[in-house]
Amino acid sequence: MQLNSVIRLIDEMILNDPEKASSLLFRKAEALVGLEKYQQAITTLKVYAKDCPNKEKIKSYVLIASCYMNLDNDEKAEEYLVKILEIDPENDIILKQLSYMAYINQDFERCCYLIKILIKIDKADIEDYTNLIFCCIQLDMIDDALKYAEKVIELDPTNLDVFATLTIVYENMDDEEKLKEVCQRIINLKDDGTLQIILLKAQAYLELGKKEEAFEFVNKAIKLNPYDPFPYLMKGLLYNNLGMSDEAEECFNEAFRLNPEILESMKKLS
């Protein structure tokens, strides 16, 4: 049966038996969503949610939030997701959705608050911890960032993004001992042949003063990925750190040739 026919049938049933109206409104809203009539669906769901049990309210609020997202109204979507938490404070699906919204909107304090609830109820995953690390760094909560980074490594000893983050944080803190410890852990990671691990190992070797090994890995990356600008960019940075400006410029020029937009990446790395 087509959705328009479903809606007409539901309206007729409501008209013939008003006492059953409440139980039919959610089905009508679902049909309206299927027709992409989001505003009408929202209006219908708000009526339905007034007198229904909490379990049904949650279903309604989820659908209302989804409608607002389809209408590109994230503020109203968040409002209804928060209403769900008022009923079910430990709803991990909603906590994750709200924390992600806070993360992309750069509301770092709120993101931290929500993810810490997920941690408390033992529902945080690696992505949650990774976002939390970034938020803590943005809020200059370095001790917390390091604590959560270690938690990610405990959960996933091969998580390269967190290892990369740790090297940056310890380098900025001028904590040579911790930086060397992280670099050694990176070197001990299994080399799976991916570009990320090869370049991370190259950087780790350089941090430990092992120049030959650093260039061995970056040259390996170039050989395996000759048309990727990032190995050339990394090699340029290695040369730059060694004060070899002419060689560095040659590598940077090759990276720019392969991808003229690589300049922005270089600014972030340097």
Coordinates of C-alpha atoms in Angstrom, one line a residue:
M1 CA 0.0 0.0 0.0
Q2 CA 1.3 3.5 -0.9
L3 CA 2.2 5.8 1.9
N4 CA -0.4 8.4 0.9
S5 CA -3.1 5.6 1.0
V6 CA -1.8 4.6 4.5
I7 CA -2.2 8.2 5.7
R8 CA -5.7 8.5 4.3
L9 CA -6.7 5.2 5.9
I10 CA -5.3 6.2 9.3
D11 CA -7.1 9.6 9.1
E12 CA -10.4 7.7 8.3
M13 CA -9.8 5.4 11.3
I14 CA -9.2 8.3 13.6
L15 CA -12.3 10.1 12.3
N16 CA -14.4 7.0 12.9
D17 CA -13.0 6.1 16.3
P18 CA -11.3 9.2 18.0
E19 CA -10.5 7.1 21.0
K20 CA -7.9 5.2 18.9
A21 CA -6.3 8.4 17.6
S22 CA -3.4 8.3 19.9
S23 CA -2.3 4.8 19.0
L24 CA -2.4 5.6 15.3
L25 CA -0.5 8.9 15.3
F26 CA 3.0 7.3 15.4
R27 CA 2.2 5.2 12.4
K28 CA 0.9 8.3 10.6
A29 CA 4.1 10.1 11.5
E30 CA 6.3 7.3 10.1
A31 CA 4.3 7.4 6.8
L32 CA 4.8 11.2 6.7
V33 CA 8.5 10.7 7.2
G34 CA 8.6 8.2 4.3
L35 CA 7.0 10.9 2.1
E36 CA 9.7 13.4 3.4
K37 CA 6.9 15.6 4.9
Y38 CA 9.0 16.2 8.0
Q39 CA 7.3 19.3 9.4
Q40 CA 3.9 17.5 9.3
A41 CA 5.5 14.4 10.9
I42 CA 6.9 16.6 13.7
T43 CA 3.5 18.2 14.4
T44 CA 1.9 14.7 14.5
L45 CA 4.6 13.3 16.8
K46 CA 4.4 16.2 19.2
V47 CA 0.7 15.5 19.7
Y48 CA 1.4 11.8 20.1
A49 CA 4.1 12.4 22.7
K50 CA 1.9 14.4 25.0
D51 CA 0.1 11.4 26.6
C52 CA 2.1 8.3 25.7
P53 CA 4.3 6.2 28.1
N54 CA 8.0 7.1 28.4
K55 CA 9.1 4.3 26.1
E56 CA 6.9 5.7 23.4
K57 CA 8.0 9.2 24.1
I58 CA 11.6 8.2 23.5
K59 CA 10.7 6.7 20.1
S60 CA 8.8 9.9 19.3
Y61 CA 11.7 12.2 20.3
V62 CA 14.1 10.1 18.3
L63 CA 12.0 10.5 15.2
I64 CA 11.4 14.2 15.8
A65 CA 15.2 14.7 16.1
S66 CA 15.7 12.8 12.9
C67 CA 13.1 15.0 11.1
Y68 CA 14.9 18.2 12.3
M69 CA 18.2 16.8 11.1
N70 CA 16.6 16.2 7.7
L71 CA 15.4 19.9 7.9
D72 CA 19.0 20.9 8.7
N73 CA 17.9 22.2 12.1
D74 CA 20.6 20.7 14.4
E75 CA 19.6 23.0 17.3
K76 CA 16.1 21.6 17.4
A77 CA 17.3 18.1 16.9
E78 CA 19.6 18.4 19.9
E79 CA 16.8 19.8 22.0
Y80 CA 14.8 16.6 21.5
L81 CA 17.8 14.3 22.0
V82 CA 18.3 16.1 25.3
K83 CA 14.7 15.4 26.2
I84 CA 15.4 11.7 25.8
L85 CA 18.3 11.9 28.3
E86 CA 15.9 13.6 30.7
I87 CA 13.9 10.3 30.6
D88 CA 16.8 7.9 30.2
P89 CA 20.1 9.6 31.4
E90 CA 22.2 6.5 30.5
N91 CA 21.0 6.1 27.0
D92 CA 24.4 5.5 25.4
I93 CA 23.2 5.9 21.8
I94 CA 21.9 9.4 22.5
L95 CA 24.9 10.3 24.6
K96 CA 27.1 9.3 21.6
Q97 CA 25.0 11.3 19.2
L98 CA 25.1 14.4 21.4
S99 CA 28.8 14.1 22.1
Y100 CA 29.5 13.9 18.3
M101 CA 27.3 16.9 17.7
A102 CA 29.2 18.8 20.4
Y103 CA 32.5 17.7 18.9
I104 CA 31.8 18.8 15.3
N105 CA 30.4 22.1 16.7
Q106 CA 33.7 22.5 18.7
D107 CA 31.8 22.7 22.0
F108 CA 34.7 20.9 23.7
E109 CA 33.5 21.2 27.3
R110 CA 30.1 19.7 26.5
C111 CA 31.7 16.9 24.5
C112 CA 34.0 16.1 27.4
Y113 CA 31.0 16.1 29.8
L114 CA 29.0 13.7 27.7
I115 CA 31.8 11.3 26.9
K116 CA 32.7 11.1 30.6
I117 CA 29.2 9.9 31.2
L118 CA 29.7 7.2 28.6
I119 CA 33.0 6.2 30.4
K120 CA 31.2 6.1 33.8
I121 CA 28.5 3.7 32.4
D122 CA 31.2 1.7 30.6
K123 CA 29.8 2.5 27.1
A124 CA 32.7 4.5 25.7
D125 CA 34.5 3.1 22.6
I126 CA 37.8 4.0 21.0
E127 CA 36.2 6.8 18.9
D128 CA 34.7 8.4 22.0
Y129 CA 38.1 8.3 23.7
T130 CA 39.8 9.7 20.7
N131 CA 37.4 12.6 20.5
L132 CA 37.8 13.2 24.2
I133 CA 41.6 13.3 23.8
F134 CA 41.3 16.0 21.2
C135 CA 38.8 18.0 23.3
C136 CA 41.1 17.8 26.3
I137 CA 44.0 19.1 24.2
Q138 CA 41.9 22.0 23.0
L139 CA 40.9 22.8 26.6
D140 CA 44.6 22.6 27.6
M141 CA 43.8 19.7 29.9
I142 CA 47.0 17.9 28.9
D143 CA 47.2 15.5 31.8
D144 CA 43.7 14.2 31.0
A145 CA 44.5 14.0 27.3
L146 CA 47.5 11.8 28.1
K147 CA 45.5 9.6 30.5
Y148 CA 42.8 9.0 27.9
A149 CA 45.4 8.4 25.2
E150 CA 46.9 5.6 27.3
K151 CA 43.4 4.2 27.8
V152 CA 43.0 4.0 24.0
I153 CA 46.4 2.3 23.6
E154 CA 45.3 -0.2 26.3
L155 CA 42.2 -0.9 24.2
D156 CA 44.0 -0.9 20.9
P157 CA 47.8 -1.2 21.2
T158 CA 48.1 -0.5 17.4
N159 CA 46.1 2.7 17.3
L160 CA 48.4 4.9 15.2
D161 CA 46.4 8.1 15.5
V162 CA 46.8 8.2 19.3
F163 CA 50.5 7.4 19.1
A164 CA 50.9 10.3 16.7
T165 CA 48.9 12.5 19.1
L166 CA 51.1 11.4 22.0
T167 CA 54.3 12.3 20.2
I168 CA 53.0 15.8 19.4
V169 CA 51.8 16.4 23.0
Y170 CA 55.0 15.2 24.6
E171 CA 57.1 17.2 22.1
N172 CA 55.1 20.3 23.0
M173 CA 55.6 19.6 26.7
D174 CA 59.4 19.1 26.2
D175 CA 59.1 15.8 28.0
E176 CA 62.0 14.0 26.3
E177 CA 61.7 10.9 28.5
K178 CA 58.1 10.3 27.6
L179 CA 58.6 11.2 24.0
K180 CA 61.4 8.7 23.6
E181 CA 59.2 6.0 25.3
V182 CA 56.4 6.6 22.9
C183 CA 58.7 6.6 19.9
Q184 CA 60.2 3.3 21.0
R185 CA 56.7 1.9 21.3
I186 CA 56.0 3.1 17.7
I187 CA 59.1 1.4 16.4
N188 CA 58.1 -1.8 18.1
L189 CA 54.7 -1.8 16.4
K190 CA 54.3 -4.4 13.6
D191 CA 55.0 -2.9 10.2
D192 CA 51.9 -3.7 8.2
G193 CA 53.1 -1.9 5.1
T194 CA 50.6 0.9 5.3
L195 CA 51.7 4.5 4.6
Q196 CA 50.7 5.7 8.0
I197 CA 52.8 3.2 10.0
I198 CA 55.8 3.7 7.7
L199 CA 55.8 7.5 8.1
L200 CA 55.1 7.3 11.8
K201 CA 58.1 5.0 12.3
A202 CA 60.2 7.3 10.2
Q203 CA 59.3 10.2 12.5
A204 CA 59.9 8.1 15.6
Y205 CA 63.4 7.1 14.5
L206 CA 64.2 10.8 13.8
E207 CA 63.0 11.8 17.3
L208 CA 65.4 9.1 18.7
G209 CA 68.2 10.5 16.6
K210 CA 68.4 7.5 14.4
K211 CA 68.6 9.4 11.0
E212 CA 69.6 6.4 8.9
E213 CA 66.6 4.4 10.0
A214 CA 64.3 7.4 9.6
F215 CA 65.3 7.9 5.9
E216 CA 65.2 4.2 5.3
F217 CA 61.5 4.2 6.2
V218 CA 60.6 7.4 4.4
N219 CA 62.3 6.1 1.3
K220 CA 60.4 2.9 1.6
A221 CA 57.2 5.0 1.7
I222 CA 58.2 6.8 -1.5
K223 CA 59.0 3.6 -3.2
L224 CA 55.6 2.0 -2.3
N225 CA 53.7 5.3 -2.9
P226 CA 55.5 7.2 -5.6
Y227 CA 52.5 9.4 -6.5
D228 CA 51.5 10.2 -2.9
P229 CA 52.8 13.7 -1.8
F230 CA 53.0 12.9 1.9
P231 CA 56.2 10.7 1.9
Y232 CA 57.9 13.6 0.0
L233 CA 56.5 16.0 2.6
M234 CA 57.8 13.9 5.4
K235 CA 61.2 13.5 3.8
G236 CA 61.3 17.3 3.4
L237 CA 60.5 17.7 7.1
L238 CA 63.2 15.2 8.0
Y239 CA 65.8 17.2 6.0
N240 CA 64.5 20.4 7.5
N241 CA 65.0 19.1 11.0
L242 CA 68.6 18.3 10.1
G243 CA 69.2 21.8 8.8
M244 CA 69.5 20.5 5.2
S245 CA 67.4 23.3 3.6
D246 CA 68.3 22.7 -0.1
E247 CA 67.4 19.0 0.1
A248 CA 64.2 19.8 2.1
E249 CA 63.1 22.3 -0.5
E250 CA 63.6 19.8 -3.3
C251 CA 61.3 17.3 -1.5
F252 CA 58.7 20.0 -0.7
N253 CA 58.6 21.0 -4.4
E254 CA 58.0 17.4 -5.4
A255 CA 55.1 17.2 -2.8
F256 CA 53.6 20.5 -4.2
R257 CA 53.9 19.2 -7.7
L258 CA 52.0 16.0 -6.9
N259 CA 49.4 18.0 -4.9
P260 CA 49.4 21.8 -4.9
E261 CA 47.1 21.9 -1.9
I262 CA 49.7 20.1 0.3
L263 CA 50.9 23.4 1.6
E264 CA 48.1 23.4 4.1
S265 CA 49.1 20.0 5.4
M266 CA 52.7 21.2 5.7
K267 CA 51.6 24.1 7.8
K268 CA 49.8 21.7 10.2
L269 CA 52.7 19.3 10.5
S270 CA 55.5 21.9 10.9

